[in-house]
GROMACS .gro file of C-alpha atoms in nm:
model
  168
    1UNK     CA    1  -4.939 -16.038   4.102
    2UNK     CA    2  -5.061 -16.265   4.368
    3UNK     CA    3  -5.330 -16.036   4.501
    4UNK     CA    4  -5.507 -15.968   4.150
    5UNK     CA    5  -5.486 -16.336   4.091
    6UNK     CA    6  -5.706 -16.428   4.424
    7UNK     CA    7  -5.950 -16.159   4.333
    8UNK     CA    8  -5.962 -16.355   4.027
    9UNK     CA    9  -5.755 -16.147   3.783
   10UNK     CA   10  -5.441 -16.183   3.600
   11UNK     CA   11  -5.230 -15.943   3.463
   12UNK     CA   12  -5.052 -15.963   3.133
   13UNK     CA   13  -4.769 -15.816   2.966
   14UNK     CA   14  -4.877 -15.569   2.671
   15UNK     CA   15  -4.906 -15.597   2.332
   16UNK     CA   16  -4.802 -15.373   2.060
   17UNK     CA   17  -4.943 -15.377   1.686
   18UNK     CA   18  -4.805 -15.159   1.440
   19UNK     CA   19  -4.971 -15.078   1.094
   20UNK     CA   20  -5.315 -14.996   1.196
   21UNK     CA   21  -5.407 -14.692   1.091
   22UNK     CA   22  -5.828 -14.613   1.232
   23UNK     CA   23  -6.041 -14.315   1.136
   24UNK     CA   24  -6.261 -14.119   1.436
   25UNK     CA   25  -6.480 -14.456   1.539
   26UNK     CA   26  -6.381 -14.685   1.309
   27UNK     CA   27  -6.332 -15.030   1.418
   28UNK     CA   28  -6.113 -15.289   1.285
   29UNK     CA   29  -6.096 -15.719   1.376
   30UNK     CA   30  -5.732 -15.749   1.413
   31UNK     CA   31  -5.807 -16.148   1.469
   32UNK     CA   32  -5.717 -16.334   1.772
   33UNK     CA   33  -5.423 -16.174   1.965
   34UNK     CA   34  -5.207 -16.432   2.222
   35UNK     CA   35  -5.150 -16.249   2.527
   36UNK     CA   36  -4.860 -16.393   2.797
   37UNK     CA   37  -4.895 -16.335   3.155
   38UNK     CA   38  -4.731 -16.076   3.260
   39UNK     CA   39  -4.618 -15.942   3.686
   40UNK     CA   40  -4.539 -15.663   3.807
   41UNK     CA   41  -4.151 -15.556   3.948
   42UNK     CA   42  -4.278 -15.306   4.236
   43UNK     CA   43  -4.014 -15.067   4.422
   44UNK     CA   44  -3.947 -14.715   4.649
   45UNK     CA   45  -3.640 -14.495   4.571
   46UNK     CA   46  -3.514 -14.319   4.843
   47UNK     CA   47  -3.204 -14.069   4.916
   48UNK     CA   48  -2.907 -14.235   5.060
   49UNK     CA   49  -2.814 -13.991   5.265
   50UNK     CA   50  -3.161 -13.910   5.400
   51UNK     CA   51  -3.367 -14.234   5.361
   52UNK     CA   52  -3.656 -14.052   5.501
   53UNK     CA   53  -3.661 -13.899   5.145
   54UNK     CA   54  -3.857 -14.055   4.857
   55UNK     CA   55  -3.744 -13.983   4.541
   56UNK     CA   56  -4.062 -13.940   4.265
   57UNK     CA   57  -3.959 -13.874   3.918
   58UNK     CA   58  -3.652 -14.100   3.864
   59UNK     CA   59  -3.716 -14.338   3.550
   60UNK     CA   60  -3.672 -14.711   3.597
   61UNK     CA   61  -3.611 -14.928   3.346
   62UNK     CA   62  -3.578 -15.263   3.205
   63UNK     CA   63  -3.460 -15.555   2.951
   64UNK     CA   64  -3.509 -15.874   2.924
   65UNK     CA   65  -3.156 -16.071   3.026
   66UNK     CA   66  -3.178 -16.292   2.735
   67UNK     CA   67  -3.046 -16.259   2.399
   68UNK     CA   68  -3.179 -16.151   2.120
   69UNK     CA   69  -3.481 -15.983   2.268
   70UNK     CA   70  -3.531 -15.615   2.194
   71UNK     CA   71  -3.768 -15.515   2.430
   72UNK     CA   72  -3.793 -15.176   2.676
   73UNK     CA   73  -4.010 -15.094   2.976
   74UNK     CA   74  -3.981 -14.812   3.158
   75UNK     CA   75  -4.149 -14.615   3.447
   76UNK     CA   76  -4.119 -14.304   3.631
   77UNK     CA   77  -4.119 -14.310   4.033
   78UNK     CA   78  -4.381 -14.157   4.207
   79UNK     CA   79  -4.424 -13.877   4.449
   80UNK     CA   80  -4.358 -14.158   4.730
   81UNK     CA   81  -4.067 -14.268   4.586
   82UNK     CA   82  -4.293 -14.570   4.460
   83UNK     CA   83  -4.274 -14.765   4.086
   84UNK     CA   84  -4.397 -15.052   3.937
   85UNK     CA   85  -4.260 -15.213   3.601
   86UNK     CA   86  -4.487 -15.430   3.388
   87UNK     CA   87  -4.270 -15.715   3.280
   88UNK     CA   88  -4.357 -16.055   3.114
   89UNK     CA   89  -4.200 -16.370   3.267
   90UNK     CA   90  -4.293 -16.524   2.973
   91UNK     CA   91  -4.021 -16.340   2.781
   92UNK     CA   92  -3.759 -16.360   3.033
   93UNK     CA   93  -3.768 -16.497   3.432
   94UNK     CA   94  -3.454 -16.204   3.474
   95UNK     CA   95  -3.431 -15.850   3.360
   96UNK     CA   96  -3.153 -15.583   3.352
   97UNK     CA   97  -3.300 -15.296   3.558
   98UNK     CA   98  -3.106 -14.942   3.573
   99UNK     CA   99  -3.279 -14.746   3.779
  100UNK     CA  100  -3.150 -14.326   3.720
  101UNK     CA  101  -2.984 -14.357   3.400
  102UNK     CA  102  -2.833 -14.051   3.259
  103UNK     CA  103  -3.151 -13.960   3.084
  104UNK     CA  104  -3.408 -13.968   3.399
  105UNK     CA  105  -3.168 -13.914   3.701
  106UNK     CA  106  -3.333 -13.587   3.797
  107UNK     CA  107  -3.551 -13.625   4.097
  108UNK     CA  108  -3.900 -13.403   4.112
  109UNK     CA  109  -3.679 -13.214   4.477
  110UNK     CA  110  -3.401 -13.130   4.190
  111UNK     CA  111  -3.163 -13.313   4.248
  112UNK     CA  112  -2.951 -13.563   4.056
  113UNK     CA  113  -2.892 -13.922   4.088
  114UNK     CA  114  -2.630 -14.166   4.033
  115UNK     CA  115  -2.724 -14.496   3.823
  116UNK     CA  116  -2.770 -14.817   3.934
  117UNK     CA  117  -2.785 -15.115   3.751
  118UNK     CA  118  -2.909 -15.455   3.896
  119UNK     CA  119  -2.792 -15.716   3.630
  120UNK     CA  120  -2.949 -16.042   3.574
  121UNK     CA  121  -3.253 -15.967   3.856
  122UNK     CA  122  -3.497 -16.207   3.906
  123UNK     CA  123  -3.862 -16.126   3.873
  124UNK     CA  124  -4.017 -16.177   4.194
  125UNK     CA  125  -4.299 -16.041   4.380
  126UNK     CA  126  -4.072 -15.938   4.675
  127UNK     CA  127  -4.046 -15.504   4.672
  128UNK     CA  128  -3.740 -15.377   4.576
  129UNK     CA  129  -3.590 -15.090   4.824
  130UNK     CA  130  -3.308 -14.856   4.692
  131UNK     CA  131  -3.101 -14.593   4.825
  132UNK     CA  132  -2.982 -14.403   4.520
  133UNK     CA  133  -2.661 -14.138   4.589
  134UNK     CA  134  -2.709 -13.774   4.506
  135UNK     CA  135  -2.469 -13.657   4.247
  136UNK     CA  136  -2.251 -13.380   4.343
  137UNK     CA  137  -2.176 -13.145   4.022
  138UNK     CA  138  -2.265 -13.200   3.673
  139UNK     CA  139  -2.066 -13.128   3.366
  140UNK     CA  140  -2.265 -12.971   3.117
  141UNK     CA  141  -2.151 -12.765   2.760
  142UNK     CA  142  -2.112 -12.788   2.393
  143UNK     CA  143  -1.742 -12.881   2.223
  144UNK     CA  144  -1.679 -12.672   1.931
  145UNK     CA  145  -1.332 -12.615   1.716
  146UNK     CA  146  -1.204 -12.314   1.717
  147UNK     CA  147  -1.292 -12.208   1.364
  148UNK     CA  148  -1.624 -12.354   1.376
  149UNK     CA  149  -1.477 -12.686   1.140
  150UNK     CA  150  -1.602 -13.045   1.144
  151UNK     CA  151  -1.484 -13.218   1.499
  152UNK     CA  152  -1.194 -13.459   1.455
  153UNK     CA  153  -1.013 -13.699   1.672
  154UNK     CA  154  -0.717 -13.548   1.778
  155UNK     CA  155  -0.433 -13.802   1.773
  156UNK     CA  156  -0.358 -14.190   1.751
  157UNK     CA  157  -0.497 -14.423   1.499
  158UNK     CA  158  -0.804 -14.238   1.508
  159UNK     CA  159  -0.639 -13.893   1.449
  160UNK     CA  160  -0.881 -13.748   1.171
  161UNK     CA  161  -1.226 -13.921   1.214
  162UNK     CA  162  -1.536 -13.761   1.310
  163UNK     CA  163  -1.510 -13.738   1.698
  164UNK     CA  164  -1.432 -13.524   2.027
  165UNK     CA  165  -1.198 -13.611   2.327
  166UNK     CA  166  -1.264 -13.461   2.621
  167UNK     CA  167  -1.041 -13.527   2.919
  168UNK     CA  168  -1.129 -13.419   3.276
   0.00000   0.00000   0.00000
Protein backbone atom coordinates (compact mmCIF):
# COMPACT_ATOMS: atom_id res chain seq x y z
CA UNK A 1 0.00 0.00 0.00
CA UNK A 2 0.74 3.62 -0.15
CA UNK A 3 2.41 3.87 3.23
CA UNK A 4 5.02 0.91 2.65
CA UNK A 5 5.70 2.43 -0.69
CA UNK A 6 6.89 6.02 0.90
CA UNK A 7 8.94 4.17 3.43
CA UNK A 8 10.37 2.77 0.40
CA UNK A 9 8.80 -0.70 0.22
CA UNK A 10 6.51 -2.50 -1.99
CA UNK A 11 4.51 -5.29 -1.39
CA UNK A 12 3.91 -8.15 -3.73
CA UNK A 13 1.52 -10.79 -4.28
CA UNK A 14 2.97 -14.39 -3.36
CA UNK A 15 4.34 -16.96 -5.14
CA UNK A 16 3.79 -20.59 -4.98
CA UNK A 17 6.27 -23.40 -6.38
CA UNK A 18 5.34 -26.84 -6.26
CA UNK A 19 7.81 -29.85 -6.75
CA UNK A 20 10.54 -28.91 -4.47
CA UNK A 21 11.15 -31.32 -2.22
CA UNK A 22 14.49 -29.93 0.49
CA UNK A 23 16.21 -32.02 3.13
CA UNK A 24 16.97 -30.30 6.89
CA UNK A 25 19.32 -27.25 5.36
CA UNK A 26 19.54 -28.02 2.07
CA UNK A 27 19.40 -25.30 -0.36
CA UNK A 28 18.25 -25.29 -3.82
CA UNK A 29 18.62 -22.20 -6.92
CA UNK A 30 15.17 -22.31 -8.16
CA UNK A 31 16.44 -19.52 -10.89
CA UNK A 32 15.02 -16.15 -11.21
CA UNK A 33 11.39 -15.93 -9.93
CA UNK A 34 9.06 -12.75 -11.47
CA UNK A 35 7.24 -11.36 -8.69
CA UNK A 36 3.97 -8.82 -9.48
CA UNK A 37 3.07 -6.16 -7.16
CA UNK A 38 0.74 -7.00 -5.08
CA UNK A 39 -1.88 -4.44 -2.29
CA UNK A 40 -3.52 -5.13 0.31
CA UNK A 41 -7.78 -5.19 0.60
CA UNK A 42 -7.95 -4.02 4.44
CA UNK A 43 -11.44 -4.24 6.42
CA UNK A 44 -13.43 -4.45 10.16
CA UNK A 45 -16.46 -6.79 10.58
CA UNK A 46 -18.81 -5.74 12.91
CA UNK A 47 -22.39 -7.03 14.30
CA UNK A 48 -25.29 -5.40 12.68
CA UNK A 49 -27.26 -5.23 15.36
CA UNK A 50 -24.58 -4.02 17.79
CA UNK A 51 -21.94 -2.21 15.65
CA UNK A 52 -20.02 -1.62 18.75
CA UNK A 53 -19.16 -5.37 18.27
CA UNK A 54 -16.15 -6.54 16.24
CA UNK A 55 -16.36 -9.71 14.92
CA UNK A 56 -12.62 -11.69 14.96
CA UNK A 57 -12.64 -15.06 13.47
CA UNK A 58 -14.90 -14.73 10.38
CA UNK A 59 -12.89 -15.88 7.12
CA UNK A 60 -12.74 -13.50 4.19
CA UNK A 61 -12.13 -14.45 1.01
CA UNK A 62 -11.37 -13.79 -2.51
CA UNK A 63 -11.13 -14.44 -6.49
CA UNK A 64 -9.99 -12.82 -9.05
CA UNK A 65 -13.23 -11.45 -11.30
CA UNK A 66 -11.70 -12.56 -14.43
CA UNK A 67 -11.96 -15.71 -16.23
CA UNK A 68 -10.06 -18.38 -16.28
CA UNK A 69 -8.02 -17.61 -13.22
CA UNK A 70 -8.01 -20.17 -10.43
CA UNK A 71 -6.73 -18.42 -7.70
CA UNK A 72 -7.89 -18.25 -3.67
CA UNK A 73 -6.94 -15.92 -0.84
CA UNK A 74 -8.31 -16.03 2.23
CA UNK A 75 -8.02 -14.49 5.79
CA UNK A 76 -9.44 -14.76 9.11
CA UNK A 77 -10.67 -11.45 11.02
CA UNK A 78 -9.06 -10.46 13.95
CA UNK A 79 -9.93 -9.96 17.54
CA UNK A 80 -10.89 -6.21 16.42
CA UNK A 81 -12.95 -7.25 13.88
CA UNK A 82 -9.89 -6.24 11.55
CA UNK A 83 -8.54 -8.24 8.09
CA UNK A 84 -6.40 -7.68 5.43
CA UNK A 85 -6.33 -9.75 2.05
CA UNK A 86 -3.14 -9.92 -0.01
CA UNK A 87 -4.30 -9.58 -3.55
CA UNK A 88 -2.34 -8.91 -6.84
CA UNK A 89 -3.68 -6.16 -9.16
CA UNK A 90 -1.62 -7.56 -11.53
CA UNK A 91 -3.90 -10.58 -11.86
CA UNK A 92 -7.09 -8.83 -11.65
CA UNK A 93 -7.98 -4.80 -10.78
CA UNK A 94 -11.59 -6.58 -9.23
CA UNK A 95 -12.11 -9.51 -6.98
CA UNK A 96 -15.18 -11.50 -5.76
CA UNK A 97 -14.99 -11.17 -1.96
CA UNK A 98 -17.51 -13.32 0.36
CA UNK A 99 -16.90 -12.45 3.52
CA UNK A 100 -18.71 -15.46 6.22
CA UNK A 101 -19.21 -18.17 3.87
CA UNK A 102 -20.76 -21.26 5.16
CA UNK A 103 -17.42 -22.69 6.09
CA UNK A 104 -15.98 -19.66 8.39
CA UNK A 105 -19.26 -17.87 9.52
CA UNK A 106 -18.64 -18.64 13.18
CA UNK A 107 -17.46 -15.62 15.03
CA UNK A 108 -14.67 -16.18 18.04
CA UNK A 109 -18.22 -14.59 20.63
CA UNK A 110 -20.07 -17.85 19.02
CA UNK A 111 -22.13 -16.74 17.04
CA UNK A 112 -23.04 -17.26 13.39
CA UNK A 113 -23.01 -15.11 10.44
CA UNK A 114 -24.82 -14.62 7.35
CA UNK A 115 -22.68 -14.35 3.96
CA UNK A 116 -21.99 -11.60 2.04
CA UNK A 117 -20.73 -11.41 -1.22
CA UNK A 118 -19.38 -8.15 -2.87
CA UNK A 119 -19.16 -9.06 -6.66
CA UNK A 120 -16.91 -7.46 -9.07
CA UNK A 121 -15.09 -5.09 -6.10
CA UNK A 122 -12.52 -2.96 -7.01
CA UNK A 123 -9.17 -3.10 -5.32
CA UNK A 124 -8.62 0.05 -3.67
CA UNK A 125 -6.82 1.27 -0.75
CA UNK A 126 -10.04 2.74 0.78
CA UNK A 127 -11.09 0.27 4.20
CA UNK A 128 -13.88 -1.70 3.77
CA UNK A 129 -16.59 -1.50 6.82
CA UNK A 130 -19.25 -4.33 7.15
CA UNK A 131 -22.09 -5.03 9.26
CA UNK A 132 -22.61 -8.77 8.93
CA UNK A 133 -26.31 -10.18 10.38
CA UNK A 134 -26.29 -12.80 13.09
CA UNK A 135 -27.95 -15.95 11.99
CA UNK A 136 -30.80 -17.04 13.99
CA UNK A 137 -30.94 -21.09 14.10
CA UNK A 138 -28.94 -23.49 12.24
CA UNK A 139 -29.97 -26.72 10.68
CA UNK A 140 -27.64 -29.31 11.39
CA UNK A 141 -27.99 -33.54 10.95
CA UNK A 142 -27.17 -36.48 8.85
CA UNK A 143 -29.92 -37.95 6.07
CA UNK A 144 -30.00 -41.59 6.14
CA UNK A 145 -32.67 -44.22 4.43
CA UNK A 146 -34.44 -46.08 6.45
CA UNK A 147 -32.72 -49.41 5.88
CA UNK A 148 -29.39 -47.97 5.84
CA UNK A 149 -29.41 -48.29 1.52
CA UNK A 150 -27.57 -46.07 -0.97
CA UNK A 151 -29.45 -42.40 -1.02
CA UNK A 152 -31.56 -41.89 -4.13
CA UNK A 153 -33.47 -39.07 -5.61
CA UNK A 154 -36.85 -39.52 -4.83
CA UNK A 155 -39.00 -38.60 -7.85
CA UNK A 156 -38.91 -36.75 -11.34
CA UNK A 157 -36.39 -37.30 -14.00
CA UNK A 158 -33.90 -37.76 -11.46
CA UNK A 159 -35.91 -40.41 -9.49
CA UNK A 160 -33.06 -43.11 -8.88
CA UNK A 161 -29.65 -41.25 -8.95
CA UNK A 162 -27.36 -40.86 -6.18
CA UNK A 163 -28.85 -37.85 -4.18
CA UNK A 164 -31.00 -36.48 -1.11
CA UNK A 165 -33.94 -33.92 -1.11
CA UNK A 166 -34.52 -32.24 1.75
CA UNK A 167 -37.39 -29.80 1.95
CA UNK A 168 -37.88 -27.33 4.84
Amino acid sequence: DLAFLAQGSQNYGPVSLSGLILQPFERQDVGIIELNQGTSLKGTLVDKASPSTALGGIKVTARPAVEGVDLLVETFSDAQGAFTLWVSTFVSPQYNVVVAPRDGNLSSGGTRYAEVELANLLITTTPLSLQLTALRGAVTGQILTADGGALAYPFGDDKGFTAAALFL
